[in-house]
mmCIF file of C-alpha atoms in Angstrom:
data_model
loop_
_atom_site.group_PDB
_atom_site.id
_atom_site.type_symbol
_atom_site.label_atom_id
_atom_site.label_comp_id
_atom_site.label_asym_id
_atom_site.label_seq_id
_atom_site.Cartn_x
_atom_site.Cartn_y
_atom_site.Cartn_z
ATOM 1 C CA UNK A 262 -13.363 4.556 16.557
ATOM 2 C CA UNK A 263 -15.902 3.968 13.967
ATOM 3 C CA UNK A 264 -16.003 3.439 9.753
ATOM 4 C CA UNK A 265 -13.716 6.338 8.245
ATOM 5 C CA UNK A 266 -14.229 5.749 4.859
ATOM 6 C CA UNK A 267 -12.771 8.958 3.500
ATOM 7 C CA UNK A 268 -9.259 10.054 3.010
ATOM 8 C CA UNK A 269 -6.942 9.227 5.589
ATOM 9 C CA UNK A 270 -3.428 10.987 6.162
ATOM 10 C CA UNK A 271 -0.882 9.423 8.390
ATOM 11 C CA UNK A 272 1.649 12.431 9.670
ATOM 12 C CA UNK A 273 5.306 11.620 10.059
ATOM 13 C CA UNK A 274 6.256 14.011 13.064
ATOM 14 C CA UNK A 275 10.018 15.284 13.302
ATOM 15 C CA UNK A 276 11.191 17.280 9.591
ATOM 16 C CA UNK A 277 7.358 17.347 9.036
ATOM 17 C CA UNK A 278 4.496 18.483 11.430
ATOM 18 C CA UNK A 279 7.236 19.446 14.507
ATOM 19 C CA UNK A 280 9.727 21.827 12.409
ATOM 20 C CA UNK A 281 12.810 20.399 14.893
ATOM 21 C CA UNK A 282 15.674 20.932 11.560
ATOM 22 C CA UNK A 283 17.961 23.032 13.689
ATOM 23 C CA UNK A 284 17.713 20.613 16.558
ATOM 24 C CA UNK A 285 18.403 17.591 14.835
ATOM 25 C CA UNK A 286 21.427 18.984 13.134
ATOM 26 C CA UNK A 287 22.908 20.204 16.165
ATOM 27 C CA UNK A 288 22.648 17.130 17.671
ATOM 28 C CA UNK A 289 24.048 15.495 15.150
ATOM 29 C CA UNK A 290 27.282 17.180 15.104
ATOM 30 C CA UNK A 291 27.175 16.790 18.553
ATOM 31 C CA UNK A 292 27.216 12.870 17.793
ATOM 32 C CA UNK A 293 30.254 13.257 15.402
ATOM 33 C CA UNK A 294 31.864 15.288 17.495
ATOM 34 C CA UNK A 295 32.355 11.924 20.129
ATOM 35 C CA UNK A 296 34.125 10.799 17.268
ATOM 36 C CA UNK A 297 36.351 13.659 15.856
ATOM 37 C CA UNK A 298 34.003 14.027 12.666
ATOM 38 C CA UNK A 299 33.701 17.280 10.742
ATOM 39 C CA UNK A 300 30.508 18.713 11.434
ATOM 40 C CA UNK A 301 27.603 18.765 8.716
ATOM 41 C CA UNK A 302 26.185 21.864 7.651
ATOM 42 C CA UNK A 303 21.944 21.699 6.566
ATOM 43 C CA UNK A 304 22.766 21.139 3.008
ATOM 44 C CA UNK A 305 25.339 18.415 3.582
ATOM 45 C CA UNK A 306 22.986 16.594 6.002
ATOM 46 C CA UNK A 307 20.039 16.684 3.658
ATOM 47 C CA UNK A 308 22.199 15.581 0.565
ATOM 48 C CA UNK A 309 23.789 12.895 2.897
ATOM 49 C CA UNK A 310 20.712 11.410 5.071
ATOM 50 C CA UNK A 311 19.565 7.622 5.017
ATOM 51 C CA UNK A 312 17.734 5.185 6.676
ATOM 52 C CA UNK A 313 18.905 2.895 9.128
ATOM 53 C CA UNK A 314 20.454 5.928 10.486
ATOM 54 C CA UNK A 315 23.736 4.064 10.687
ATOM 55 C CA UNK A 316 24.115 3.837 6.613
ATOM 56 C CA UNK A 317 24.143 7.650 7.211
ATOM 57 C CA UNK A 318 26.872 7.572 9.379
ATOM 58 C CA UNK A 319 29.034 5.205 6.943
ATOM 59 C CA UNK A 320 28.593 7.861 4.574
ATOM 60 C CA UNK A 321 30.319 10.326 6.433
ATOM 61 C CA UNK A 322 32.839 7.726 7.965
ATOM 62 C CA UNK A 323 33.506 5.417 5.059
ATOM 63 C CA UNK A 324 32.846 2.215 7.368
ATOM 64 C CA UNK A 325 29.752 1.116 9.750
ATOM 65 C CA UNK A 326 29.900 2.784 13.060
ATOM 66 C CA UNK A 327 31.019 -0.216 15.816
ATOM 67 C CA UNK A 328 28.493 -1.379 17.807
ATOM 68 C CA UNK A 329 30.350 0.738 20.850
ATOM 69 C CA UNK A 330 30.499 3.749 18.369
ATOM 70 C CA UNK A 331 27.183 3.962 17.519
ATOM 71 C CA UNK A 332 25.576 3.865 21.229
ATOM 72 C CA UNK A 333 27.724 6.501 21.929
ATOM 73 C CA UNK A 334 27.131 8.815 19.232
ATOM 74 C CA UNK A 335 22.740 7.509 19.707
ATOM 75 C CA UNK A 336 23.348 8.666 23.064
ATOM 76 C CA UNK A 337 24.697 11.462 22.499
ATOM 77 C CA UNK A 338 22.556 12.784 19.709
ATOM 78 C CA UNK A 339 18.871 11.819 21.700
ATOM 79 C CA UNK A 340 20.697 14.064 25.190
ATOM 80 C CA UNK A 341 21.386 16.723 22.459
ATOM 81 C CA UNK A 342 18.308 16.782 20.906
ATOM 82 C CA UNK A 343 16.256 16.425 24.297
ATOM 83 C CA UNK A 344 18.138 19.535 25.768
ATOM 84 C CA UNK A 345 17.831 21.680 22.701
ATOM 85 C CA UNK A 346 13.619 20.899 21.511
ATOM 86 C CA UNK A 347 12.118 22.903 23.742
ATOM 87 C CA UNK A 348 13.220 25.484 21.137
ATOM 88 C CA UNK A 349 11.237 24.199 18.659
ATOM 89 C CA UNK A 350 7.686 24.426 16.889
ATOM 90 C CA UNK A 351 5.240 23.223 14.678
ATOM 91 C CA UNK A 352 5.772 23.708 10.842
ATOM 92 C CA UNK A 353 3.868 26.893 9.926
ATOM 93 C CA UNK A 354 0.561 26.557 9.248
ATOM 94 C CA UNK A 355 0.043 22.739 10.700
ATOM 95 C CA UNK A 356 -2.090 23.770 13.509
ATOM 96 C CA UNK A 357 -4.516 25.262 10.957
ATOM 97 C CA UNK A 358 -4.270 22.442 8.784
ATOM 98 C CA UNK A 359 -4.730 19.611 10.918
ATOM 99 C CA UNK A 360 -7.729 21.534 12.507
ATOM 100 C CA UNK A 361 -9.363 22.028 8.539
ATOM 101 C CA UNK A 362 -8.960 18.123 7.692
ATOM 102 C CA UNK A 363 -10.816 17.342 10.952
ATOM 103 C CA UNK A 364 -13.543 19.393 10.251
ATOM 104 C CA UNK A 365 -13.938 17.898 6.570
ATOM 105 C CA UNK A 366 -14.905 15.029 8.853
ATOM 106 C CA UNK A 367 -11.599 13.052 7.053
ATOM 107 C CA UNK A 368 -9.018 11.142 9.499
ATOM 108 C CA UNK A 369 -5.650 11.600 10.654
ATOM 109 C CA UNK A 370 -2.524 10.289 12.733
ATOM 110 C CA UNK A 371 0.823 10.050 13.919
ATOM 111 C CA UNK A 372 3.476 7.634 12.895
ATOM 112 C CA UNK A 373 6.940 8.538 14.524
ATOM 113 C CA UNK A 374 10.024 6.872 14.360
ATOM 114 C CA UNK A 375 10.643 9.486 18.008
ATOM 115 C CA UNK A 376 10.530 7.410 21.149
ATOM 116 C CA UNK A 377 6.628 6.844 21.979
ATOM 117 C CA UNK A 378 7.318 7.695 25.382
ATOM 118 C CA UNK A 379 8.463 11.477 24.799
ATOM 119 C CA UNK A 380 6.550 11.855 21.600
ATOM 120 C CA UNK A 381 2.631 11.312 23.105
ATOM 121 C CA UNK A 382 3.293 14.569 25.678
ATOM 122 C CA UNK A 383 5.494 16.415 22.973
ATOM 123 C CA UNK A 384 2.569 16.647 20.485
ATOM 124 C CA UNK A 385 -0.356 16.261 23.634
ATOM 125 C CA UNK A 386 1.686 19.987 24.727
ATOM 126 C CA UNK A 387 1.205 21.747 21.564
ATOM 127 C CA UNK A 388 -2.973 21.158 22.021
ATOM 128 C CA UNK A 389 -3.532 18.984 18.714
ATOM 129 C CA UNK A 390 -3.799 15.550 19.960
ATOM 130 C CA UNK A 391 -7.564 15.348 19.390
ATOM 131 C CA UNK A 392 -6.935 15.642 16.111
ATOM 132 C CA UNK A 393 -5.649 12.140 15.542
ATOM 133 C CA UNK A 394 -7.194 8.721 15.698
ATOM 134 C CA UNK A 395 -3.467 7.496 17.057
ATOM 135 C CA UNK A 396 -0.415 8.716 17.688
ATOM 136 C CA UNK A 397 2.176 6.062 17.723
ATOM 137 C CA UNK A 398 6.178 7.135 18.324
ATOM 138 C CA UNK A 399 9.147 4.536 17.982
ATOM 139 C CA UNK A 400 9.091 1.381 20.777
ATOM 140 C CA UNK A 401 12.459 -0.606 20.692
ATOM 141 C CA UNK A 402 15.734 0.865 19.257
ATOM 142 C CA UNK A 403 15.850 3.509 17.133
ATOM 143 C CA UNK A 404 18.078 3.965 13.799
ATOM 144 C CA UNK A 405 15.691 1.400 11.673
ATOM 145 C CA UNK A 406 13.318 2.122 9.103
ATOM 146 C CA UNK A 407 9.159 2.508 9.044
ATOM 147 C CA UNK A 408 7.710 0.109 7.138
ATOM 148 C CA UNK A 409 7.091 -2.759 9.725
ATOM 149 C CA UNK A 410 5.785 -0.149 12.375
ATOM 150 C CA UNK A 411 3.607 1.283 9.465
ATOM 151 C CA UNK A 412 1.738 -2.349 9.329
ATOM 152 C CA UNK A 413 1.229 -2.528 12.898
ATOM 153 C CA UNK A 414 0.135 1.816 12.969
ATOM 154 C CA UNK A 415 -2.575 0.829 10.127
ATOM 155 C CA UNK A 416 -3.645 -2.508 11.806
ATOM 156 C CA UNK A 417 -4.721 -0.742 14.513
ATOM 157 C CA UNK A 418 -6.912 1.667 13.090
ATOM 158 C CA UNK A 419 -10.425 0.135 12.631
ATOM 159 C CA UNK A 420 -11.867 1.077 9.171
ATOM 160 C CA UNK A 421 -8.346 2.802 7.715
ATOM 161 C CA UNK A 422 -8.124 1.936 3.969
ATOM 162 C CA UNK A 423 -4.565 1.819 2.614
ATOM 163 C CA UNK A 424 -5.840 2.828 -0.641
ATOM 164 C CA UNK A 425 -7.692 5.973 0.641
ATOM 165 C CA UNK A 426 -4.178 6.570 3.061
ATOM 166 C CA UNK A 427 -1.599 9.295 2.017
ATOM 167 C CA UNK A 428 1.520 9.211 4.261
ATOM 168 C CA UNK A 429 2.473 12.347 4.900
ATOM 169 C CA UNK A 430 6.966 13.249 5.478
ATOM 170 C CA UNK A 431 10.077 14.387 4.977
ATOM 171 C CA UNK A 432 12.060 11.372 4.526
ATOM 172 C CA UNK A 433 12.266 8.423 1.629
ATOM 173 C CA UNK A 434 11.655 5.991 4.087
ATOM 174 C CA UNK A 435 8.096 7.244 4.315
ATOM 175 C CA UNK A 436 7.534 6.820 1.004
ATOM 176 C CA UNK A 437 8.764 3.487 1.335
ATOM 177 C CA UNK A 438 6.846 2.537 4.383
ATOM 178 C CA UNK A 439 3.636 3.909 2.469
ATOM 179 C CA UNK A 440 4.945 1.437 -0.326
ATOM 180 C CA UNK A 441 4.796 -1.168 2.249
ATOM 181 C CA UNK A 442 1.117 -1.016 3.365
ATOM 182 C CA UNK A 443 -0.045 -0.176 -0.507
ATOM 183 C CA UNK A 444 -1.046 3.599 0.682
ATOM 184 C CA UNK A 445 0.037 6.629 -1.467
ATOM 185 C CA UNK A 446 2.964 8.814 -0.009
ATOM 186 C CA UNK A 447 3.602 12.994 -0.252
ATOM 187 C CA UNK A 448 7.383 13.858 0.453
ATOM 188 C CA UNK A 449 7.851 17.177 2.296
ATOM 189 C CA UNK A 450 11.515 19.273 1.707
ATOM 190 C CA UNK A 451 11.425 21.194 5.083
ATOM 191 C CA UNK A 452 13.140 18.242 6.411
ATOM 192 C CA UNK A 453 15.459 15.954 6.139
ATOM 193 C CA UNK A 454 16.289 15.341 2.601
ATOM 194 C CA UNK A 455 17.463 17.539 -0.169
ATOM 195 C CA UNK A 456 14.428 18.085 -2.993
ATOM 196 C CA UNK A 457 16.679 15.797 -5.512
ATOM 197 C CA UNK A 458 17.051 12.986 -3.107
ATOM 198 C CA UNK A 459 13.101 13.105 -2.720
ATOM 199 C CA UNK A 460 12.249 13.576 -6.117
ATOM 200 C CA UNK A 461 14.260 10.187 -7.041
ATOM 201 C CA UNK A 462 11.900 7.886 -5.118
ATOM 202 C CA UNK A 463 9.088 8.638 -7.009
ATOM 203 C CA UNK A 464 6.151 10.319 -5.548
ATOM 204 C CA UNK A 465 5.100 13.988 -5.162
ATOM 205 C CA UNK A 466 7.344 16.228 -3.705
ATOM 206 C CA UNK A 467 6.007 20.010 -2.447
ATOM 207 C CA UNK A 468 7.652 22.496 -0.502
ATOM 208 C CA UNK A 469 4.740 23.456 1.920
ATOM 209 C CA UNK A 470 2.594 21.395 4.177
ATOM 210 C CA UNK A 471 -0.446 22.839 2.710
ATOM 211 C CA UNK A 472 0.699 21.633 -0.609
ATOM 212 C CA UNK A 473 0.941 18.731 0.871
ATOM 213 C CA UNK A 474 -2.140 18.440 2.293
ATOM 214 C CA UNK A 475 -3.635 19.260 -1.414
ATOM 215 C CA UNK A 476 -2.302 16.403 -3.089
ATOM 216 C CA UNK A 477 -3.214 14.098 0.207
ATOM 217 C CA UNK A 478 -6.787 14.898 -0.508
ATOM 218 C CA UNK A 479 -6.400 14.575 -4.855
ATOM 219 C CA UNK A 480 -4.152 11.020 -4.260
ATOM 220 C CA UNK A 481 -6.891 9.414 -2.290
ATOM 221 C CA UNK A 482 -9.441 10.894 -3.714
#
């Protein structure tokens, strides 16, 4: 893969490059549903959403999910979501963005917590996959957090430095998995997360991915 010695972004996927909001909340509520919960609307979700996913779902049921509770509602929310993607695009603008970075001669890739399996053709469909050094989805069970599968999605990228990396998402955990590996983080509100609850961990927050892509390139400048 050769030296990249300029900036490097790694792109959290779902909330962030693949605008999927109305999907996931869907599919949510489909998952409460199983259990007779009240469902969320956008707002409520984004005020309420965590990492490991089931800390979310003791917010909303005052107690852990069982073991039994949360495989069904998992289940339930992935055969939800699956059904109802197709619907779904990239974040305006990302094509063009990704395209511009790449032809700055800077790096990029994809860090997913989305099953690898379903996210490598999801993102090879939409034509931008030679765009990215890696793309690397979820492998084992989903509902944890980033940081571990951040070290291994670095590790494997000869020539990456964490200092010169921006991480790139809608959720606190990325900012915590950049944390993690010592790279800089850019929080994203078209997803997941309410502006407040982004604000409070810390790092920049912007409202559009070119803004985002702005302070990727001053942060590891």
């Amino acid at each position: 893969m050769g030296m990249h010695r300029d900036a490097h972004i790694v792109w959290d996927w779902n909330g962030t490059l693949f605008h999927d909001v109305d999907a996931v909340i869907g599919a949510t509520n489909a998952a409460f549903a199983e259990l007779g919960l009240e469902s969320l609307t956008l707002e409520r979700y984004r005020e309420l959403y965590c990492v490991p996913v089931p800390r979310f779902y003791e917010r909303l049921m005052g107690r852990l999910p069982t073991g039994t509770e949360w495989e069904l509602m998992d289940a339930t929310f992935h055969r939800y979501y699956t059904e109802h993607r197709v619907r779904c695009a990239l974040t305006e603008g990302a094509a063009e963005l990704l395209a511009g970075w790449t032809s700055a001669g800077r790096s990029q890739s994809i860090l997913s917590m989305y099953g690898h399996e379903d996210l490598v053709p999801l993102v090879r469909g939409f034509g931008i996959e030679p765009h990215f050094l890696r793309v690397d989805g979820r492998t084992g069970p989903s509902g944890g957090g980033k940081a571990e599968h951040m070290v291994r999605h670095l590790g494997a990228l000869t020539g990456v430095d964490p200092e010169r990396t921006v991480v790139i998402g809608d959720a606190a955990d990325d900012a915590l998995a950049a944390r993690h590996v010592g790279a800089s983080a850019v929080l994203y509100t078209g997803g997941s997360h309410s502006r407040a609850s982004l604000e409070a961990v810390g790092v920049p927050v912007v409202d559009t991915l070119a803004e985002a892509v702005e302070e990727a390139q001053r942060l590891a400048g």
